Phi, psi and omega in degrees: 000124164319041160350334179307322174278359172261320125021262170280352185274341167329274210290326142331299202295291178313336172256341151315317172295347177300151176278125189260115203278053205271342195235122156320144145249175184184211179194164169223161174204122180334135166261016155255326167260325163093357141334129181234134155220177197260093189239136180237103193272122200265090160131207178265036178030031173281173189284174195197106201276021208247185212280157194318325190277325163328139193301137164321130186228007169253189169185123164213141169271144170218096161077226173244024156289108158231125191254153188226134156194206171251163155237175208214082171285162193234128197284137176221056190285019167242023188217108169275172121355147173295119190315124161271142190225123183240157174237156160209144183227165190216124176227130176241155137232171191205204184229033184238215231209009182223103170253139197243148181220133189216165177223157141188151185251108168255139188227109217225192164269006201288118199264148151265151183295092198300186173267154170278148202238136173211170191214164182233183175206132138215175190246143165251207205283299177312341198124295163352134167217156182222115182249149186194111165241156208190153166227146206237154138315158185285316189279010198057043196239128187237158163239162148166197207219122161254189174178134180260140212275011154275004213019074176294174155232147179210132174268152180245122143209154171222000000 
């Protein structure tokens, strides 16, 4: 009996079941009182052109404050990354009648990915506003700094 098809049909069952992560999560925290909250970005934080007016895509909890707005990433495929450049050298000897020596230089475009600069706006029910700029990763992984219009400060990451 064959095992390979119960196997794989497992591993079906099971990653249908899995939870599918797709939107950053992340916290801000006072940087005075050290109040933590929760903030969850409704997609992949890629860059996102559509217009200013557009439904909301942010959500952050403070407290018993939940502010909603948008946020903005800025696309930055027109900046590459820094030039990478490698060298690698080599030499064996050995005890035969034969020596070897080899060099080579690479040298290419291969670019690494800067980080993207974005910024958020949200509100609460009330009025209450939270302004935030972050820069965000290839891997969606972000830092930056708000402020609420009490002028509160928060440091961010997700």
């Amino acid at each position: 009996m064959n095992a390979t098809p119960l196997l794989f049909a497992s591993a079906l069952l099971l990653g249908a079941c899995a939870p599918t992560v797709t939107s950053p999560q992340g916290r801000l925290v006072n940087t005075t009182t050290g109040q933590e909250g929760a903030i969850a970005f409704d997609g992949t934080l890629a860059p996102d052109w559509t217009l200013p007016t557009s439904k909301p895509n942010v959500t952050i909890r403070l407290g018993a404050d939940v502010y909603t707005g948008r946020y903005t990433v800025l696309d930055d495929s027109a900046t590459p990354g820094p030039l990478r450049l490698g060298v690698t050298v080599g030499a064996s000897f050995g005890n035969t009648n034969s020596t070897a020596y080899g060099g080579s230089i690479e040298a290419g475009t291969r670019r690494t990915a800067a980080p993207r600069n974005g910024n958020l706006i949200a509100k609460t029910p009330a009025g209450q506003v939270l302004t935030c700029t972050f820069q965000v990763d290839v891997n969606r992984h972000g830092i930056g700094e708000c402020q609420d219009g009490r002028g509160g400060r928060y440091a961010l990451q997700f």
